[in-house]
């Protein structure tokens, strides 16, 4: 059964109706509570604006960080509400609670085109409860905020792999629709799994092999090139018997990596040189060394220039590219060259007609932090974990419920 879209809802008519929107507004904050990358807020605007313009009474629910099921002032959505209002060009009310008296009173006072953002949904322990009954009670309270003739729009792709009250259970209680963001993400990921043009290259980085093992297993048999960088590359180098100094290492994954290298020797590409540092700091002493010459006590914080050139040669000739995970500690300028070089190679591939996808999370943050052109990629995902689980072939509860 095809999923109904936002356009289907707009065609039905939403003027005067309450519409609950699950957005992904989980943006990074600095120590002063300031938003450092508003990308997810920006991406959420089109769906909310379309509903506002059509006269809906919009109630937005979202999370921020990982509160322990209770209010945490440091994780309030107050800065998010201010930024969302700025990007929408209209007032956004922030409820003082999730589904309590303030949220209910504010929702009852909404007029056509108004926007109400509920406080961090994860302040309520029922959101992430494993107990179906508890989640259903929170979902019913959310439904009460938009009324019996309300609708639910799922637009937070970053959470569709979670069976949570505001993602899954509300869709069982209200007419449900995929927002523009979720619909676009599913369309893009389907292209990566069903009819990708070749050569097909995947770039994986980040800190842990264990986080990417399932996607490696799923994609390695299907792609032509699998480039591995970031902290996870050191476990693969160790699996080749190379010394990795004080670099990040998952010893329990070494045998697994040996097996992957044996099975996919013609597909997996590891760095040949590494930028190492004497400490984990922006001002660390650093140097580029061959991958088999990492000194004792030094740690790898980026791929080296030879590796960048080699990976770029592979990526610029690809017709399809999926990238998830930085090549190094791009937050430190000394160790950003690897991520920048690989990203620029993907931009070049896009310019030559390749279909290129940045798989959300730290990769999307790196694109913006390094000043790379967002339109230099075919698609920048907002859902790192959800993207990976889709590519692994897992069922995403927040998508499957929309099909019912």
Coordinates of C-alpha atoms in Angstrom, one line a residue:
X1 CA 0.0 0.0 0.0
X2 CA 1.6 3.3 -1.0
X3 CA 2.3 5.9 1.7
X4 CA 0.2 9.0 1.6
X5 CA 2.1 12.2 1.3
X6 CA 1.9 15.7 2.5
X7 CA 0.4 16.7 -0.8
X8 CA -2.4 14.2 -0.3
X9 CA -3.2 15.8 3.0
X10 CA -3.1 19.3 1.5
X11 CA -5.4 18.1 -1.3
X12 CA -7.9 16.9 1.4
X13 CA -7.8 20.3 3.0
X14 CA -6.2 21.3 6.3
X15 CA -7.7 24.8 6.9
X16 CA -8.8 25.0 10.6
X17 CA -7.6 21.4 11.3
X18 CA -5.0 20.5 13.9
X19 CA -2.0 18.8 12.4
X20 CA 0.7 17.1 14.5
X21 CA 4.1 17.1 12.9
X22 CA 7.0 14.9 14.1
X23 CA 10.1 16.8 13.1
X24 CA 13.7 16.1 13.6
X25 CA 15.1 19.2 15.4
X26 CA 17.9 17.5 17.2
X27 CA 20.5 20.1 16.5
X28 CA 24.0 20.3 18.2
X29 CA 24.4 23.0 20.9
X30 CA 27.6 24.5 22.2
X31 CA 28.4 24.9 25.9
X32 CA 26.4 28.1 26.0
X33 CA 23.3 26.5 24.6
X34 CA 23.8 28.1 21.2
X35 CA 22.9 26.1 18.0
X36 CA 26.1 25.3 16.1
X37 CA 24.5 23.7 13.0
X38 CA 20.8 24.5 12.2
X39 CA 20.7 22.1 9.3
X40 CA 17.9 19.9 10.6
X41 CA 15.7 22.9 11.5
X42 CA 16.2 24.3 8.0
X43 CA 15.3 21.0 6.5
X44 CA 12.1 20.8 8.6
X45 CA 10.7 24.2 7.4
X46 CA 9.2 23.3 4.0
X47 CA 6.6 20.8 5.5
X48 CA 5.7 23.1 8.4
X49 CA 5.4 26.1 6.1
X50 CA 3.2 24.3 3.6
X51 CA 0.8 23.4 6.4
X52 CA 0.9 26.9 7.8
X53 CA 0.2 28.5 4.4
X54 CA -2.8 26.1 4.0
X55 CA -4.3 27.3 7.3
X56 CA -3.6 24.4 9.5
X57 CA -3.1 24.7 13.3
X58 CA 0.3 23.1 13.5
X59 CA 1.6 21.3 16.6
X60 CA 5.3 20.2 16.3
X61 CA 6.9 17.6 18.4
X62 CA 10.6 16.8 18.5
X63 CA 13.4 15.8 20.8
X64 CA 16.8 17.2 21.6
X65 CA 19.7 15.2 23.0
X66 CA 19.1 12.3 25.4
X67 CA 17.3 13.5 28.5
X68 CA 16.6 10.7 31.1
X69 CA 12.8 10.9 30.7
X70 CA 12.5 14.0 32.8
X71 CA 12.8 17.8 32.2
X72 CA 16.4 19.0 31.7
X73 CA 16.8 22.8 31.2
X74 CA 20.0 22.2 29.2
X75 CA 18.0 20.3 26.6
X76 CA 15.0 22.6 26.4
X77 CA 13.8 23.3 22.8
X78 CA 13.8 27.1 23.6
X79 CA 16.7 27.9 21.2
X80 CA 15.2 25.6 18.6
X81 CA 11.8 27.5 18.8
X82 CA 13.6 30.8 18.3
X83 CA 15.5 29.5 15.3
X84 CA 12.5 27.8 13.8
X85 CA 10.5 31.1 14.2
X86 CA 13.3 33.0 12.4
X87 CA 13.4 30.5 9.5
X88 CA 9.6 30.4 9.2
X89 CA 9.3 34.2 9.4
X90 CA 6.5 33.9 12.0
X91 CA 6.0 33.4 15.7
X92 CA 6.5 29.9 17.1
X93 CA 5.0 29.3 20.6
X94 CA 6.9 26.9 22.9
X95 CA 4.8 24.9 25.3
X96 CA 6.2 24.7 28.9
X97 CA 5.6 21.0 28.9
X98 CA 5.1 18.0 26.6
X99 CA 1.4 17.2 26.9
X100 CA 0.5 18.9 30.2
X101 CA -1.7 21.8 31.1
X102 CA 0.4 24.4 29.2
X103 CA 0.5 22.4 26.0
X104 CA -3.2 21.7 26.1
X105 CA -4.1 25.3 26.8
X106 CA -1.9 26.6 24.1
X107 CA -3.2 24.1 21.5
X108 CA -6.8 25.0 22.3
X109 CA -5.9 28.7 21.6
X110 CA -4.4 28.1 18.2
X111 CA -5.9 29.8 15.2
X112 CA -5.4 29.0 11.6
X113 CA -1.7 29.2 10.5
X114 CA -0.4 29.2 14.1
X115 CA 2.6 27.0 15.1
X116 CA 3.1 25.4 18.6
X117 CA 6.3 23.6 19.4
X118 CA 5.9 21.2 22.3
X119 CA 8.8 20.9 24.8
X120 CA 11.3 18.1 24.3
X121 CA 9.3 15.0 23.8
X122 CA 11.9 12.9 25.5
X123 CA 11.2 14.7 28.8
X124 CA 8.3 12.3 29.0
X125 CA 9.6 8.7 29.7
X126 CA 6.7 7.2 27.8
X127 CA 8.2 8.4 24.5
X128 CA 10.9 5.8 24.5
X129 CA 9.2 3.2 26.7
X130 CA 9.4 -0.5 25.7
X131 CA 5.9 -0.8 27.1
X132 CA 3.3 -0.5 24.3
X133 CA 0.6 0.6 26.8
X134 CA 2.7 3.5 28.1
X135 CA 3.6 4.7 24.6
X136 CA 0.0 4.5 23.6
X137 CA -1.1 6.7 26.5
X138 CA 1.4 9.4 25.4
X139 CA 0.3 9.1 21.8
X140 CA -3.3 9.5 22.9
X141 CA -2.4 12.7 24.8
X142 CA -0.6 14.0 21.7
X143 CA -3.7 13.3 19.6
X144 CA -5.8 15.3 22.1
X145 CA -3.7 18.4 21.2
X146 CA -4.9 18.3 17.6
X147 CA -8.4 17.0 18.0
X148 CA -10.5 14.2 16.5
X149 CA -10.3 15.6 13.0
X150 CA -6.5 16.0 13.2
X151 CA -3.8 14.4 11.1
X152 CA -0.3 13.3 11.7
X153 CA 2.7 14.1 9.4
X154 CA 5.9 12.2 9.9
X155 CA 8.7 14.4 8.8
X156 CA 11.6 13.4 11.2
X157 CA 13.5 10.9 9.1
X158 CA 16.2 10.8 11.7
X159 CA 13.9 9.0 14.1
X160 CA 11.9 6.7 11.8
X161 CA 14.0 3.7 12.9
X162 CA 12.7 4.1 16.4
X163 CA 9.4 2.6 17.7
X164 CA 8.5 5.6 19.8
X165 CA 5.2 7.2 20.8
X166 CA 5.6 10.4 18.6
X167 CA 7.0 8.4 15.7
X168 CA 5.0 5.1 15.6
X169 CA 2.1 5.1 18.0
X170 CA 0.5 8.4 16.9
X171 CA 0.4 7.1 13.4
X172 CA -1.9 4.3 14.6
X173 CA -4.4 6.8 16.0
X174 CA -4.5 9.5 13.3
X175 CA -4.7 9.7 9.5
X176 CA -1.0 9.6 8.7
X177 CA 1.1 11.1 5.9
X178 CA 4.8 11.3 5.0
X179 CA 6.2 14.9 5.1
X180 CA 8.4 16.2 2.3
X181 CA 11.6 15.3 4.1
X182 CA 10.6 11.7 4.9
X183 CA 9.3 11.1 1.4
X184 CA 12.4 12.5 -0.2
X185 CA 14.7 10.4 2.0
X186 CA 12.9 7.2 1.2
X187 CA 13.0 7.9 -2.5
X188 CA 16.8 8.7 -2.4
X189 CA 17.6 5.6 -0.4
X190 CA 15.6 3.4 -2.7
X191 CA 17.8 4.6 -5.5
X192 CA 20.8 3.5 -3.6
X193 CA 19.5 0.1 -3.0
X194 CA 17.4 -0.8 -6.0
X195 CA 18.9 0.7 -9.2
X196 CA 22.2 2.4 -8.4
X197 CA 24.3 3.3 -11.4
X198 CA 27.8 1.9 -11.5
X199 CA 30.6 2.3 -10.6
X200 CA 29.0 2.5 -7.1
X201 CA 31.3 3.9 -4.3
X202 CA 30.6 4.0 -0.6
X203 CA 32.7 6.0 1.8
X204 CA 32.5 5.1 5.5
X205 CA 34.2 6.9 8.4
X206 CA 33.5 7.6 12.0
X207 CA 34.9 6.1 15.1
X208 CA 33.7 2.5 15.5
X209 CA 33.7 -0.5 13.1
X210 CA 30.9 -2.0 15.2
X211 CA 28.6 0.9 14.3
X212 CA 29.1 0.3 10.6
X213 CA 29.5 -3.5 10.5
X214 CA 26.0 -4.2 9.4
X215 CA 26.1 -1.7 6.6
X216 CA 29.5 -3.0 5.4
X217 CA 28.1 -6.5 5.3
X218 CA 25.0 -5.3 3.4
X219 CA 26.8 -3.1 0.9
X220 CA 30.2 -4.7 0.2
X221 CA 28.7 -7.4 -2.1
X222 CA 26.8 -4.7 -4.0
X223 CA 29.3 -1.9 -4.6
X224 CA 32.5 -1.5 -6.7
X225 CA 34.4 0.6 -4.1
X226 CA 34.2 0.7 -0.3
X227 CA 36.5 3.4 1.1
X228 CA 37.2 3.2 4.9
X229 CA 38.6 6.1 6.9
X230 CA 38.1 7.7 10.3
X231 CA 38.8 6.1 13.6
X232 CA 37.3 2.8 12.3
X233 CA 40.2 2.3 9.8
X234 CA 42.7 1.5 12.6
X235 CA 40.9 -1.7 13.5
X236 CA 41.2 -2.7 9.8
X237 CA 44.9 -1.7 9.8
X238 CA 45.4 -3.8 13.0
X239 CA 43.7 -6.7 11.2
X240 CA 46.4 -6.5 8.6
X241 CA 49.0 -6.8 11.4
X242 CA 50.1 -3.1 11.3
X243 CA 50.9 -1.1 14.4
X244 CA 48.4 1.6 15.2
X245 CA 50.1 3.3 18.1
X246 CA 47.6 5.0 20.5
X247 CA 44.9 5.2 17.7
X248 CA 41.3 4.3 18.4
X249 CA 41.1 0.5 18.3
X250 CA 38.3 -2.0 18.8
X251 CA 40.3 -5.1 19.6
X252 CA 37.2 -7.3 19.8
X253 CA 36.5 -6.5 16.1
X254 CA 39.9 -7.3 14.7
X255 CA 39.0 -10.9 13.7
X256 CA 35.8 -9.6 12.1
X257 CA 37.8 -7.1 10.1
X258 CA 40.2 -9.8 9.0
X259 CA 37.2 -11.8 7.6
X260 CA 35.9 -8.7 5.8
X261 CA 39.3 -8.0 4.2
X262 CA 39.5 -11.6 3.0
X263 CA 36.0 -11.7 1.5
X264 CA 36.1 -8.2 -0.1
X265 CA 39.8 -7.6 -0.8
X266 CA 38.9 -6.3 -4.3
X267 CA 36.3 -3.8 -2.9
X268 CA 37.7 -2.4 0.4
X269 CA 40.2 0.4 0.2
X270 CA 42.1 1.5 3.4
X271 CA 44.3 4.6 3.9
X272 CA 48.0 4.2 2.9
X273 CA 49.1 7.1 5.0
X274 CA 47.9 8.7 8.2
X275 CA 48.1 12.1 9.9
X276 CA 49.2 11.3 13.4
X277 CA 49.3 13.5 16.5
X278 CA 51.1 13.3 19.9
X279 CA 47.8 14.1 21.6
X280 CA 44.1 14.6 20.9
X281 CA 44.1 18.4 20.7
X282 CA 43.8 21.1 18.1
X283 CA 47.3 22.3 18.7
X284 CA 48.9 18.8 18.8
X285 CA 52.2 18.2 17.0
X286 CA 51.3 16.3 13.9
X287 CA 52.9 14.6 10.8
X288 CA 51.9 12.4 8.0
X289 CA 53.4 8.8 8.1
X290 CA 52.9 5.6 6.1
X291 CA 50.0 3.5 7.4
X292 CA 52.5 0.9 8.6
X293 CA 54.7 3.4 10.4
X294 CA 52.5 4.9 13.1
X295 CA 54.8 5.6 16.0
X296 CA 54.2 4.2 19.5
X297 CA 52.2 6.6 21.6
X298 CA 51.0 8.6 18.6
X299 CA 47.4 8.5 17.4
X300 CA 45.9 8.8 14.0
X301 CA 43.5 11.7 13.6
X302 CA 43.1 11.9 9.8
X303 CA 43.9 10.1 6.6
X304 CA 47.0 11.3 4.9
X305 CA 47.5 13.3 1.6
X306 CA 48.4 10.2 -0.5
X307 CA 45.2 8.5 0.7
X308 CA 43.1 11.5 -0.1
X309 CA 44.5 11.5 -3.7
X310 CA 43.9 7.8 -4.1
X311 CA 40.4 7.9 -2.7
X312 CA 39.6 11.0 -4.8
X313 CA 40.7 9.1 -8.0
X314 CA 38.2 6.4 -7.2
X315 CA 35.3 8.7 -6.2
X316 CA 35.5 11.2 -9.0
X317 CA 34.9 8.4 -11.5
X318 CA 31.9 6.9 -9.7
X319 CA 28.3 7.2 -10.9
X320 CA 26.8 6.7 -7.5
X321 CA 28.3 7.7 -4.1
X322 CA 27.1 7.2 -0.6
X323 CA 29.2 8.9 2.2
X324 CA 28.6 8.4 5.9
X325 CA 31.3 9.4 8.5
X326 CA 34.2 11.9 8.4
X327 CA 37.7 10.8 7.5
X328 CA 39.2 12.4 10.6
X329 CA 38.7 14.9 13.4
X330 CA 37.5 17.6 11.1
X331 CA 36.6 19.8 14.0
X332 CA 40.3 20.5 14.4
X333 CA 41.7 22.3 11.3
X334 CA 44.9 20.3 11.4
X335 CA 42.9 17.2 10.9
X336 CA 40.2 18.3 8.5
X337 CA 42.1 17.8 5.2
X338 CA 41.0 14.2 4.7
X339 CA 37.3 14.9 5.2
X340 CA 37.6 18.0 3.0
X341 CA 39.5 16.2 0.2
X342 CA 37.0 13.3 0.1
X343 CA 34.0 15.7 0.2
X344 CA 35.5 17.8 -2.7
X345 CA 36.0 14.6 -4.7
X346 CA 32.3 13.7 -4.2
X347 CA 31.4 17.3 -5.3
X348 CA 33.4 16.7 -8.5
X349 CA 31.6 13.5 -9.1
X350 CA 28.3 15.3 -8.7
X351 CA 29.4 17.8 -11.3
X352 CA 30.1 15.0 -13.7
X353 CA 26.6 13.7 -13.3
X354 CA 26.9 11.2 -10.4
X355 CA 24.1 10.7 -7.9
X356 CA 25.7 11.5 -4.6
X357 CA 24.3 11.2 -1.1
X358 CA 25.7 12.4 2.2
X359 CA 24.4 10.1 4.9
X360 CA 23.5 12.6 7.6
X361 CA 25.0 12.9 11.0
X362 CA 28.6 14.0 11.3
X363 CA 29.1 14.0 7.5
X364 CA 26.3 16.5 7.0
X365 CA 27.8 18.6 9.8
X366 CA 31.2 18.4 8.2
X367 CA 29.8 19.7 4.9
X368 CA 28.5 22.8 6.6
X369 CA 31.4 23.3 9.0
X370 CA 34.0 23.1 6.2
X371 CA 32.1 25.6 4.0
X372 CA 31.4 23.1 1.2
X373 CA 28.6 23.8 -1.2
X374 CA 25.4 21.9 -0.1
X375 CA 24.2 21.9 -3.7
X376 CA 27.5 20.1 -4.6
X377 CA 25.7 16.9 -3.5
X378 CA 22.6 15.3 -4.9
X379 CA 21.1 14.8 -1.4
X380 CA 22.2 15.5 2.2
X381 CA 20.3 13.2 4.5
X382 CA 19.1 14.3 7.9
X383 CA 19.1 10.8 9.4
X384 CA 22.4 9.1 9.9
X385 CA 21.3 6.0 11.9
X386 CA 18.0 5.7 10.0
X387 CA 19.8 5.9 6.6
X388 CA 22.2 3.2 7.6
X389 CA 19.5 0.9 8.9
X390 CA 17.5 1.4 5.6
X391 CA 20.6 0.4 3.6
X392 CA 21.2 -2.6 5.9
X393 CA 17.7 -3.8 4.8
X394 CA 16.1 -3.4 8.3
X395 CA 12.5 -2.5 8.6
X396 CA 12.0 1.0 9.9
X397 CA 9.0 1.1 12.2
X398 CA 8.3 4.8 11.5
X399 CA 8.0 4.0 7.8
X400 CA 6.2 0.7 7.9
X401 CA 3.4 2.3 10.1
X402 CA 2.8 4.9 7.4
X403 CA 2.0 2.1 5.0
X404 CA -0.9 0.8 7.1

